[in-house]
Coordinates of N, CA and C in Angstrom, one line a residue:
Chain A
N1 N -2.7 -31.6 100.2 CA -3.2 -32.7 99.4 C -3.1 -32.5 97.9
A2 N -2.6 -33.6 97.3 CA -2.5 -33.5 95.8 C -3.8 -33.8 95.2
G3 N -4.7 -34.5 95.9 CA -6.0 -34.9 95.4 C -5.9 -36.2 94.5
V4 N -6.3 -36.1 93.3 CA -6.2 -37.3 92.4 C -5.2 -36.9 91.3
T5 N -4.2 -37.8 91.2 CA -3.2 -37.6 90.1 C -3.2 -38.7 89.1
Q6 N -2.9 -38.5 87.9 CA -2.8 -39.5 86.9 C -1.5 -39.4 86.1
T7 N -1.0 -40.6 85.8 CA 0.2 -40.8 85.0 C 0.0 -41.8 83.9
P8 N 0.5 -41.5 82.7 CA 1.1 -40.3 82.2 C 0.0 -39.3 81.8
K9 N 0.4 -38.1 81.4 CA -0.6 -37.1 80.9 C -1.0 -37.3 79.5
F10 N 0.0 -37.9 78.7 CA -0.3 -38.1 77.3 C 0.6 -39.2 76.8
R11 N 0.0 -40.0 75.9 CA 0.7 -41.2 75.4 C 0.2 -41.5 74.0
V12 N 1.2 -41.9 73.1 CA 0.8 -42.4 71.8 C 1.2 -43.9 71.7
L13 N 0.3 -44.7 71.3 CA 0.6 -46.1 71.2 C 0.4 -46.6 69.7
K14 N 1.0 -47.7 69.4 CA 0.7 -48.3 68.1 C -0.3 -49.4 68.4
T15 N -1.2 -49.7 67.4 CA -2.1 -50.8 67.6 C -1.4 -52.1 68.0
G16 N -2.0 -52.7 69.1 CA -1.4 -54.0 69.6 C -0.5 -53.8 70.8
Q17 N 0.0 -52.6 71.0 CA 0.8 -52.4 72.2 C 0.0 -52.3 73.4
S18 N 0.7 -52.5 74.5 CA 0.1 -52.5 75.8 C 0.6 -51.3 76.7
M19 N -0.2 -50.9 77.6 CA 0.2 -49.9 78.6 C -0.6 -49.9 79.8
T20 N -0.2 -49.2 80.9 CA -0.9 -49.1 82.1 C -1.0 -47.7 82.5
L21 N -2.2 -47.2 82.8 CA -2.4 -45.9 83.3 C -2.6 -46.0 84.9
L22 N -1.9 -45.0 85.5 CA -1.9 -45.1 87.0 C -2.7 -43.9 87.5
C23 N -3.5 -44.2 88.5 CA -4.3 -43.2 89.2 C -3.9 -43.3 90.7
A24 N -3.7 -42.2 91.3 CA -3.4 -42.2 92.7 C -4.2 -41.1 93.4
Q25 N -4.6 -41.4 94.6 CA -5.4 -40.4 95.4 C -4.9 -40.4 96.9
D26 N -4.9 -39.3 97.5 CA -4.3 -39.2 98.9 C -5.4 -38.7 99.8
M27 N -6.7 -39.0 99.5 CA -7.8 -38.6 100.4 C -8.4 -39.8 101.2
N28 N -7.7 -40.9 101.1 CA -8.2 -42.1 101.8 C -9.6 -42.6 101.4
H29 N -10.0 -42.3 100.2 CA -11.3 -42.8 99.7 C -11.3 -44.2 99.3
E30 N -12.4 -44.9 99.7 CA -12.6 -46.3 99.4 C -12.8 -46.5 97.9
Y31 N -13.7 -45.7 97.3 CA -14.2 -45.9 96.0 C -13.4 -45.2 95.0
M32 N -13.0 -45.9 93.9 CA -12.3 -45.2 92.8 C -12.9 -45.7 91.4
Y33 N -12.7 -44.8 90.4 CA -13.4 -45.1 89.1 C -12.4 -44.7 88.0
W34 N -12.6 -45.4 86.9 CA -12.0 -45.1 85.6 C -13.1 -44.8 84.6
Y35 N -13.0 -43.6 84.0 CA -14.0 -43.2 82.9 C -13.2 -42.9 81.6
R36 N -13.9 -43.0 80.5 CA -13.3 -42.5 79.3 C -14.2 -41.4 78.7
Q37 N -13.6 -40.5 78.0 CA -14.4 -39.4 77.3 C -14.0 -39.3 75.9
D38 N -14.9 -39.5 75.0 CA -14.7 -39.3 73.6 C -15.1 -37.9 73.1
P39 N -14.6 -37.4 72.0 CA -14.9 -36.0 71.6 C -16.4 -35.7 71.6
G40 N -16.8 -34.6 72.2 CA -18.2 -34.2 72.2 C -19.1 -35.0 73.1
M41 N -18.6 -35.9 73.9 CA -19.4 -36.8 74.6 C -19.2 -36.6 76.1
G42 N -20.1 -37.1 76.9 CA -19.9 -37.2 78.3 C -19.0 -38.3 78.7
L43 N -18.7 -38.4 80.0 CA -17.8 -39.5 80.4 C -18.6 -40.8 80.6
R44 N -17.9 -41.9 80.3 CA -18.5 -43.3 80.4 C -17.7 -44.1 81.3
L45 N -18.3 -44.8 82.2 CA -17.6 -45.6 83.2 C -17.0 -46.9 82.6
I46 N -15.7 -47.1 82.9 CA -15.1 -48.3 82.4 C -15.1 -49.4 83.5
H47 N -14.4 -49.1 84.6 CA -14.3 -50.0 85.7 C -14.4 -49.2 87.0
Y48 N -14.7 -49.9 88.1 CA -14.6 -49.2 89.4 C -14.2 -50.1 90.4
S49 N -13.9 -49.6 91.6 CA -13.4 -50.4 92.7 C -14.0 -49.8 94.0
V50 N -14.5 -50.7 94.8 CA -15.1 -50.3 96.1 C -14.1 -50.5 97.3
G51 N -12.9 -50.9 97.0 CA -11.9 -51.0 98.0 C -10.7 -51.8 97.6
E52 N -9.7 -51.8 98.4 CA -8.5 -52.6 98.0 C -8.8 -54.0 97.7
G53 N -8.3 -54.4 96.6 CA -8.4 -55.8 96.2 C -9.7 -56.2 95.5
T54 N -10.6 -55.2 95.3 CA -11.9 -55.4 94.6 C -12.1 -54.5 93.4
T55 N -12.6 -55.1 92.3 CA -12.9 -54.3 91.1 C -14.2 -54.8 90.5
A56 N -14.8 -54.0 89.7 CA -16.1 -54.4 89.0 C -16.2 -53.6 87.7
K57 N -16.9 -54.2 86.8 CA -17.1 -53.7 85.4 C -18.1 -52.5 85.4
G58 N -17.8 -51.6 84.6 CA -18.8 -50.5 84.4 C -19.5 -50.6 83.0
E59 N -19.8 -49.5 82.4 CA -20.6 -49.5 81.2 C -19.8 -50.0 80.0
V60 N -18.5 -49.7 79.9 CA -17.7 -50.0 78.7 C -16.4 -50.7 79.1
P61 N -16.4 -51.9 79.6 CA -15.2 -52.5 80.2 C -14.3 -53.3 79.2
D62 N -14.9 -53.6 78.0 CA -14.2 -54.5 77.1 C -12.9 -53.8 76.6
G63 N -11.8 -54.7 76.6 CA -10.5 -54.2 76.2 C -9.7 -53.6 77.3
Y64 N -10.2 -53.6 78.5 CA -9.5 -53.0 79.6 C -9.5 -54.0 80.8
N65 N -8.4 -53.9 81.6 CA -8.3 -54.5 82.9 C -7.9 -53.6 84.0
V66 N -8.2 -53.8 85.2 CA -7.9 -52.9 86.3 C -7.4 -53.7 87.5
S67 N -6.7 -53.0 88.3 CA -6.2 -53.6 89.6 C -6.1 -52.6 90.7
R68 N -6.4 -53.0 91.9 CA -6.4 -52.1 93.1 C -5.7 -52.8 94.2
L69 N -4.4 -52.9 94.1 CA -3.6 -53.6 95.1 C -3.4 -52.8 96.3
K70 N -3.4 -51.5 96.2 CA -3.2 -50.6 97.3 C -4.4 -49.6 97.3
K71 N -4.9 -49.2 98.4 CA -6.1 -48.4 98.5 C -5.9 -47.1 97.7
Q72 N -4.7 -46.5 97.7 CA -4.5 -45.2 97.1 C -4.3 -45.3 95.6
N73 N -4.1 -46.5 95.1 CA -3.8 -46.6 93.6 C -4.8 -47.4 92.9
F74 N -5.2 -47.0 91.7 CA -6.1 -47.7 90.8 C -5.5 -47.7 89.4
L75 N -5.1 -48.9 88.9 CA -4.5 -49.0 87.6 C -5.4 -49.5 86.5
L76 N -5.3 -48.9 85.4 CA -6.1 -49.3 84.2 C -5.1 -49.8 83.1
G77 N -5.3 -51.0 82.7 CA -4.4 -51.6 81.7 C -5.1 -51.8 80.4
L78 N -4.3 -51.6 79.3 CA -4.8 -52.0 78.0 C -3.8 -53.0 77.5
E79 N -4.3 -54.3 77.3 CA -3.4 -55.4 76.9 C -3.0 -55.3 75.4
S80 N -3.9 -54.9 74.6 CA -3.6 -54.8 73.2 C -4.4 -53.7 72.6
A81 N -3.8 -52.5 72.5 CA -4.5 -51.3 72.2 C -5.1 -51.3 70.8
A82 N -6.2 -50.7 70.7 CA -6.9 -50.5 69.4 C -7.2 -49.1 69.1
P83 N -7.3 -48.6 67.9 CA -7.6 -47.2 67.6 C -8.9 -46.8 68.3
S84 N -9.9 -47.7 68.5 CA -11.1 -47.3 69.2 C -10.9 -46.9 70.6
Q85 N -9.8 -47.2 71.2 CA -9.5 -46.8 72.5 C -8.8 -45.4 72.6
T86 N -8.6 -44.8 71.5 CA -8.2 -43.4 71.5 C -9.2 -42.6 72.2
S87 N -8.8 -41.9 73.3 CA -9.8 -41.2 74.1 C -9.0 -40.4 75.2
V88 N -9.8 -39.7 76.0 CA -9.2 -39.1 77.2 C -9.7 -39.9 78.4
Y89 N -8.8 -40.4 79.3 CA -9.2 -41.2 80.4 C -9.1 -40.4 81.7
F90 N -10.2 -40.5 82.5 CA -10.2 -39.8 83.7 C -10.4 -40.8 84.9
C91 N -9.7 -40.6 85.9 CA -9.8 -41.3 87.1 C -10.5 -40.4 88.2
A92 N -11.3 -41.1 89.1 CA -12.0 -40.3 90.1 C -12.0 -41.1 91.4
S93 N -12.1 -40.4 92.5 CA -12.3 -41.1 93.8 C -13.5 -40.5 94.4
R94 N -14.2 -41.2 95.3 CA -15.4 -40.7 95.8 C -15.4 -40.6 97.3
K95 N -15.9 -39.4 97.8 CA -16.1 -39.1 99.2 C -17.6 -39.3 99.4
W96 N -17.9 -40.2 100.4 CA -19.3 -40.5 100.8 C -19.6 -39.9 102.1
T97 N -20.6 -39.1 102.2 CA -20.9 -38.5 103.5 C -22.4 -38.7 103.8
G98 N -22.8 -39.8 104.3 CA -24.1 -40.0 104.8 C -25.3 -39.7 103.9
G99 N -25.3 -40.3 102.7 CA -26.4 -40.2 101.8 C -26.1 -39.4 100.6
S100 N -25.0 -38.7 100.5 CA -24.6 -38.0 99.3 C -23.1 -38.2 99.1
E101 N -22.7 -37.8 97.9 CA -21.3 -38.1 97.5 C -20.7 -37.0 96.7
T102 N -19.4 -36.9 96.7 CA -18.7 -36.0 95.8 C -17.6 -36.8 95.2
Q103 N -17.5 -36.8 93.8 CA -16.4 -37.4 93.1 C -15.4 -36.4 92.8
Y104 N -14.1 -36.8 93.0 CA -13.0 -35.9 92.7 C -12.2 -36.5 91.5
F105 N -12.1 -35.7 90.5 CA -11.5 -36.2 89.3 C -10.0 -35.8 89.1
G106 N -9.3 -36.7 88.4 CA -7.9 -36.3 88.1 C -7.9 -35.5 86.8
P107 N -6.7 -35.0 86.4 CA -6.6 -34.2 85.2 C -6.7 -34.9 83.9
G108 N -6.7 -36.2 83.9 CA -6.9 -36.9 82.6 C -5.6 -37.4 82.0
T109 N -5.7 -38.5 81.2 CA -4.6 -39.0 80.4 C -5.2 -39.1 79.0
R110 N -4.4 -38.4 78.1 CA -4.8 -38.4 76.6 C -4.1 -39.5 75.9
L111 N -4.8 -40.4 75.4 CA -4.3 -41.6 74.7 C -4.6 -41.6 73.2
L112 N -3.6 -41.7 72.4 CA -3.8 -41.8 70.9 C -3.3 -43.1 70.5
V113 N -4.1 -43.9 69.9 CA -3.7 -45.2 69.4 C -3.7 -45.2 67.8
L114 N -2.5 -45.4 67.3 CA -2.4 -45.3 65.8 C -2.5 -46.7 65.1
Chain B
D1 N -31.0 -44.5 87.6 CA -31.0 -43.1 87.8 C -31.8 -42.4 86.7
A2 N -32.6 -41.3 87.1 CA -33.4 -40.7 86.1 C -32.6 -40.0 85.0
K3 N -33.3 -39.8 83.9 CA -32.7 -39.2 82.8 C -32.8 -37.7 82.9
T4 N -31.8 -36.9 82.4 CA -31.9 -35.4 82.5 C -31.8 -34.9 81.1
T5 N -32.4 -33.7 80.9 CA -32.4 -32.9 79.7 C -31.9 -31.5 79.9
Q6 N -30.9 -31.1 79.2 CA -30.3 -29.8 79.3 C -30.1 -29.2 77.9
P7 N -30.2 -27.9 77.8 CA -29.9 -27.2 76.5 C -28.5 -27.5 76.1
P8 N -28.2 -27.6 74.9 CA -26.8 -27.9 74.5 C -25.8 -26.8 74.7
S9 N -26.3 -25.5 74.6 CA -25.4 -24.4 74.8 C -26.2 -23.2 75.3
M10 N -25.4 -22.3 76.0 CA -26.0 -21.0 76.5 C -24.9 -20.0 76.5
D11 N -25.3 -18.7 76.3 CA -24.4 -17.6 76.5 C -24.8 -16.8 77.7
C12 N -23.8 -16.1 78.3 CA -24.1 -15.2 79.4 C -23.1 -14.1 79.4
A13 N -23.5 -12.9 79.7 CA -22.5 -11.8 79.8 C -21.7 -11.9 81.1
E14 N -20.5 -11.5 81.0 CA -19.6 -11.5 82.2 C -20.2 -10.6 83.3
G15 N -20.3 -11.0 84.5 CA -20.8 -10.2 85.6 C -22.3 -10.4 85.9
R16 N -23.0 -11.0 84.9 CA -24.4 -11.3 85.1 C -24.6 -12.7 85.7
A17 N -25.8 -13.0 86.2 CA -26.1 -14.3 86.7 C -26.3 -15.3 85.5
A18 N -25.7 -16.4 85.6 CA -25.9 -17.5 84.6 C -26.9 -18.5 85.3
N19 N -28.0 -18.7 84.5 CA -29.0 -19.7 85.0 C -29.1 -20.8 84.1
L20 N -28.7 -22.0 84.6 CA -28.7 -23.2 83.7 C -29.8 -24.1 84.1
P21 N -30.7 -24.4 83.2 CA -31.9 -25.3 83.5 C -31.6 -26.8 83.3
C22 N -32.3 -27.6 84.0 CA -32.2 -29.0 83.8 C -33.6 -29.6 84.1
N23 N -34.0 -30.5 83.2 CA -35.3 -31.2 83.3 C -35.0 -32.6 83.7
H24 N -35.7 -33.0 84.8 CA -35.6 -34.4 85.2 C -36.9 -34.9 85.7
S25 N -37.9 -35.0 84.7 CA -39.3 -35.2 85.0 C -39.5 -36.6 85.6
T26 N -38.6 -37.5 85.4 CA -38.9 -38.9 85.9 C -38.1 -39.1 87.3
I27 N -37.7 -38.1 87.9 CA -36.9 -38.2 89.1 C -37.8 -38.9 90.2
S28 N -37.2 -39.7 91.0 CA -38.0 -40.4 92.1 C -37.6 -39.8 93.4
G29 N -38.3 -40.2 94.4 CA -38.2 -39.5 95.7 C -36.9 -39.6 96.4
N30 N -36.1 -40.6 96.1 CA -34.8 -40.8 96.8 C -33.6 -40.4 95.9
E31 N -33.9 -39.7 94.8 CA -32.8 -39.3 93.9 C -32.4 -37.8 94.2
Y32 N -31.1 -37.6 94.2 CA -30.5 -36.3 94.4 C -30.2 -35.7 93.0
V33 N -30.2 -34.4 92.9 CA -29.7 -33.6 91.8 C -28.3 -33.1 92.0
Y34 N -27.4 -33.5 91.2 CA -26.0 -33.1 91.3 C -25.6 -32.3 90.0
W35 N -24.7 -31.3 90.3 CA -24.1 -30.6 89.2 C -22.6 -30.6 89.2
Y36 N -22.1 -31.0 88.1 CA -20.6 -30.9 87.9 C -20.3 -30.0 86.7
R37 N -19.1 -29.6 86.6 CA -18.7 -28.8 85.4 C -17.3 -29.3 84.9
Q38 N -17.1 -29.1 83.7 CA -15.8 -29.5 83.1 C -15.3 -28.4 82.2
I39 N -14.3 -27.8 82.8 CA -13.6 -26.7 82.0 C -12.7 -27.4 81.0
H40 N -12.5 -26.7 79.9 CA -11.9 -27.4 78.7 C -10.6 -28.2 79.1
S41 N -10.6 -29.5 78.7 CA -9.5 -30.4 78.8 C -9.2 -30.7 80.3
Q42 N -10.0 -30.3 81.2 CA -9.7 -30.7 82.6 C -10.7 -31.8 83.1
G43 N -10.5 -32.4 84.2 CA -11.4 -33.3 84.8 C -12.6 -32.6 85.3
P44 N -13.8 -33.3 85.4 CA -15.0 -32.6 85.9 C -14.8 -32.2 87.4
Q45 N -15.5 -31.2 87.8 CA -15.4 -30.6 89.1 C -16.8 -30.6 89.7
Y46 N -16.9 -31.0 90.9 CA -18.2 -31.0 91.7 C -18.6 -29.5 91.9
I47 N -19.9 -29.2 91.8 CA -20.3 -27.9 92.1 C -21.3 -27.9 93.3
I48 N -22.4 -28.6 93.2 CA -23.4 -28.6 94.3 C -24.3 -29.7 94.1
H49 N -25.1 -30.1 95.1 CA -26.2 -31.1 94.9 C -27.3 -30.7 95.9
G50 N -28.5 -31.3 95.6 CA -29.6 -31.1 96.5 C -30.6 -32.2 96.3
L51 N -31.5 -32.3 97.3 CA -32.6 -33.3 97.3 C -33.9 -32.7 97.0
K52 N -34.3 -31.8 97.8 CA -35.6 -31.1 97.5 C -35.6 -29.6 98.0
N53 N -34.7 -29.3 98.9 CA -34.5 -27.9 99.3 C -33.5 -27.2 98.4
N54 N -33.7 -25.9 98.3 CA -32.7 -25.1 97.6 C -31.4 -25.1 98.4
E55 N -30.3 -25.1 97.6 CA -29.0 -25.1 98.3 C -28.1 -24.0 97.7
T56 N -27.2 -23.6 98.6 CA -26.2 -22.6 98.2 C -24.9 -22.9 98.8
N57 N -23.8 -22.7 98.0 CA -22.5 -22.8 98.5 C -21.6 -21.7 97.9
E58 N -20.3 -21.8 98.1 CA -19.5 -20.7 97.6 C -19.4 -20.6 96.1
M59 N -19.8 -21.6 95.4 CA -19.7 -21.6 94.0 C -21.0 -21.2 93.3
A60 N -22.1 -21.7 93.8 CA -23.4 -21.6 93.1 C -24.6 -21.8 94.0
S61 N -25.8 -21.6 93.4 CA -27.0 -21.9 94.1 C -27.8 -22.9 93.2
L62 N -28.5 -23.8 93.9 CA -29.3 -24.8 93.2 C -30.8 -24.6 93.6
I63 N -31.6 -24.3 92.6 CA -33.1 -24.2 92.9 C -33.8 -25.4 92.3
I64 N -34.5 -26.1 93.1 CA -35.3 -27.3 92.7 C -36.7 -27.0 92.8
T65 N -37.5 -27.2 91.8 CA -38.9 -26.9 91.8 C -39.6 -27.8 92.9
E66 N -40.8 -27.4 93.3 CA -41.5 -28.1 94.3 C -41.8 -29.5 93.9
D67 N -42.2 -29.7 92.6 CA -42.5 -31.1 92.2 C -41.2 -31.9 91.9
R68 N -40.1 -31.2 92.0 CA -38.7 -31.8 91.7 C -38.5 -32.3 90.3
K69 N -39.3 -31.9 89.4 CA -39.1 -32.3 88.0 C -38.1 -31.4 87.2
S70 N -37.7 -30.4 87.8 CA -36.7 -29.5 87.1 C -35.9 -28.8 88.2
S71 N -34.8 -28.3 87.7 CA -33.9 -27.5 88.6 C -33.1 -26.5 87.8
T72 N -32.6 -25.5 88.5 CA -31.8 -24.5 87.9 C -30.5 -24.3 88.7
L73 N -29.4 -24.3 88.0 CA -28.1 -24.0 88.7 C -27.9 -22.5 88.4
I74 N -27.5 -21.7 89.4 CA -27.3 -20.3 89.3 C -25.9 -20.0 89.7
L75 N -25.1 -19.4 88.7 CA -23.8 -18.8 89.0 C -24.1 -17.3 89.2
P76 N -24.0 -16.8 90.4 CA -24.5 -15.4 90.6 C -23.8 -14.3 89.8
H77 N -22.5 -14.4 89.7 CA -21.7 -13.3 89.0 C -20.7 -14.0 88.1
A78 N -21.2 -14.4 86.9 CA -20.3 -15.2 86.1 C -19.1 -14.5 85.6
T79 N -18.0 -15.2 85.6 CA -16.7 -14.7 85.1 C -16.3 -15.6 83.9
L80 N -15.3 -15.1 83.2 CA -14.8 -15.8 82.0 C -14.3 -17.2 82.4
R81 N -13.9 -17.4 83.6 CA -13.4 -18.7 84.0 C -14.5 -19.7 84.3
D82 N -15.8 -19.2 84.2 CA -16.9 -20.1 84.4 C -17.3 -20.7 83.0
T83 N -16.7 -20.4 82.0 CA -16.9 -21.0 80.7 C -16.5 -22.5 80.8
A84 N -17.5 -23.3 80.5 CA -17.3 -24.8 80.8 C -18.6 -25.5 80.3
V85 N -18.5 -26.9 80.3 CA -19.6 -27.7 80.1 C -20.2 -28.1 81.5
Y86 N -21.5 -27.8 81.7 CA -22.1 -28.1 83.0 C -23.0 -29.3 82.8
Y87 N -22.8 -30.3 83.7 CA -23.6 -31.5 83.7 C -24.5 -31.6 84.9
C88 N -25.8 -31.8 84.6 CA -26.8 -32.1 85.6 C -27.0 -33.6 85.7
I89 N -26.8 -34.2 86.9 CA -26.9 -35.6 87.0 C -27.8 -35.9 88.2
V90 N -28.7 -36.9 87.9 CA -29.6 -37.3 88.9 C -29.1 -38.6 89.5
R91 N -29.0 -38.7 90.7 CA -28.3 -39.8 91.4 C -29.1 -40.4 92.5
R92 N -29.3 -41.7 92.5 CA -30.0 -42.3 93.5 C -29.2 -42.4 94.8
Y93 N -29.9 -42.1 95.9 CA -29.2 -42.3 97.2 C -29.2 -43.8 97.4
S94 N -28.1 -44.4 97.3 CA -28.0 -45.9 97.3 C -27.4 -46.5 98.5
G95 N -27.3 -45.7 99.5 CA -26.8 -46.2 100.8 C -25.4 -46.8 100.7
G96 N -24.6 -46.2 99.8 CA -23.2 -46.7 99.6 C -23.0 -47.4 98.3
G97 N -24.0 -47.4 97.4 CA -23.8 -48.0 96.1 C -22.6 -47.4 95.4
A98 N -22.0 -48.3 94.5 CA -20.7 -47.9 94.0 C -20.7 -47.4 92.6
D99 N -21.8 -47.6 91.9 CA -21.8 -47.3 90.4 C -21.4 -45.9 90.1
G100 N -20.8 -45.7 89.0 CA -20.3 -44.4 88.6 C -21.4 -43.4 88.2
L101 N -21.0 -42.1 88.0 CA -21.9 -41.1 87.6 C -22.3 -41.3 86.1
T102 N -23.5 -40.9 85.8 CA -23.9 -41.0 84.4 C -24.0 -39.6 83.8
F103 N -23.0 -39.4 82.9 CA -22.9 -38.0 82.3 C -23.6 -38.0 80.9
G104 N -24.5 -37.0 80.7 CA -25.0 -36.7 79.4 C -24.0 -35.8 78.6
K105 N -24.6 -35.0 77.7 CA -23.7 -34.1 77.0 C -23.6 -32.8 77.6
G106 N -24.5 -32.5 78.6 CA -24.4 -31.2 79.3 C -24.7 -30.0 78.6
T107 N -24.5 -28.8 79.2 CA -24.7 -27.5 78.6 C -23.4 -26.8 78.5
H108 N -23.0 -26.4 77.3 CA -21.8 -25.6 77.1 C -22.1 -24.2 77.4
L109 N -21.7 -23.7 78.5 CA -21.9 -22.3 78.9 C -20.7 -21.4 78.5
I110 N -21.0 -20.4 77.7 CA -20.0 -19.5 77.2 C -20.2 -18.1 77.9
I111 N -19.3 -17.7 78.6 CA -19.4 -16.3 79.2 C -18.7 -15.3 78.3
Q112 N -19.5 -14.4 77.9 CA -19.0 -13.4 76.9 C -18.5 -12.1 77.7
P113 N -17.3 -11.6 77.3 CA -16.7 -10.4 77.9 C -17.6 -9.2 77.6

């Protein structure tokens, strides 16, 4: 199992450019998440998905869109990048076992917006 | 989910037990205590969780006080690879609820050689 993978690992954008971050998981998990982490801070939830075709907003959704067309993939889009979106982005999928959960995180995508 | 309080940093000598405290005085009866860690530049990694009983797995032990207002994560024989930020997270058993984990700033544990 590859677990949770993220593409790309690093990207530099200019203000106003767009891009899509891809997250893939091979554990057949229903729930998937996108977080961002700014320097010295904990992770904050951007969007999440409870299954194929469904998405919902998290704590900091502005400026981002997501799609879950396939169960194994969760895409995060930036339509018009801003310097405030410079961050490290982590994707996660969740294993739920009768009352408790484990989230599995990807290695992260480092995004620099100039 | 209840709020947690952790010391910002701790040191521990290699080979010794690392004891990381977490205060969660507002925890409610159906909330679990979870621990994750984040090694520099990597994604967070699940360590252990518990409700009210002490728990142990291959990575660590979790001791929860009887009143459940605090807990301690124990790494029994710390190695240099255990240097990381450790997050204590209180999470409601939501019967399948989907919201994400709430991360604070955690404790930066530094293992000294």
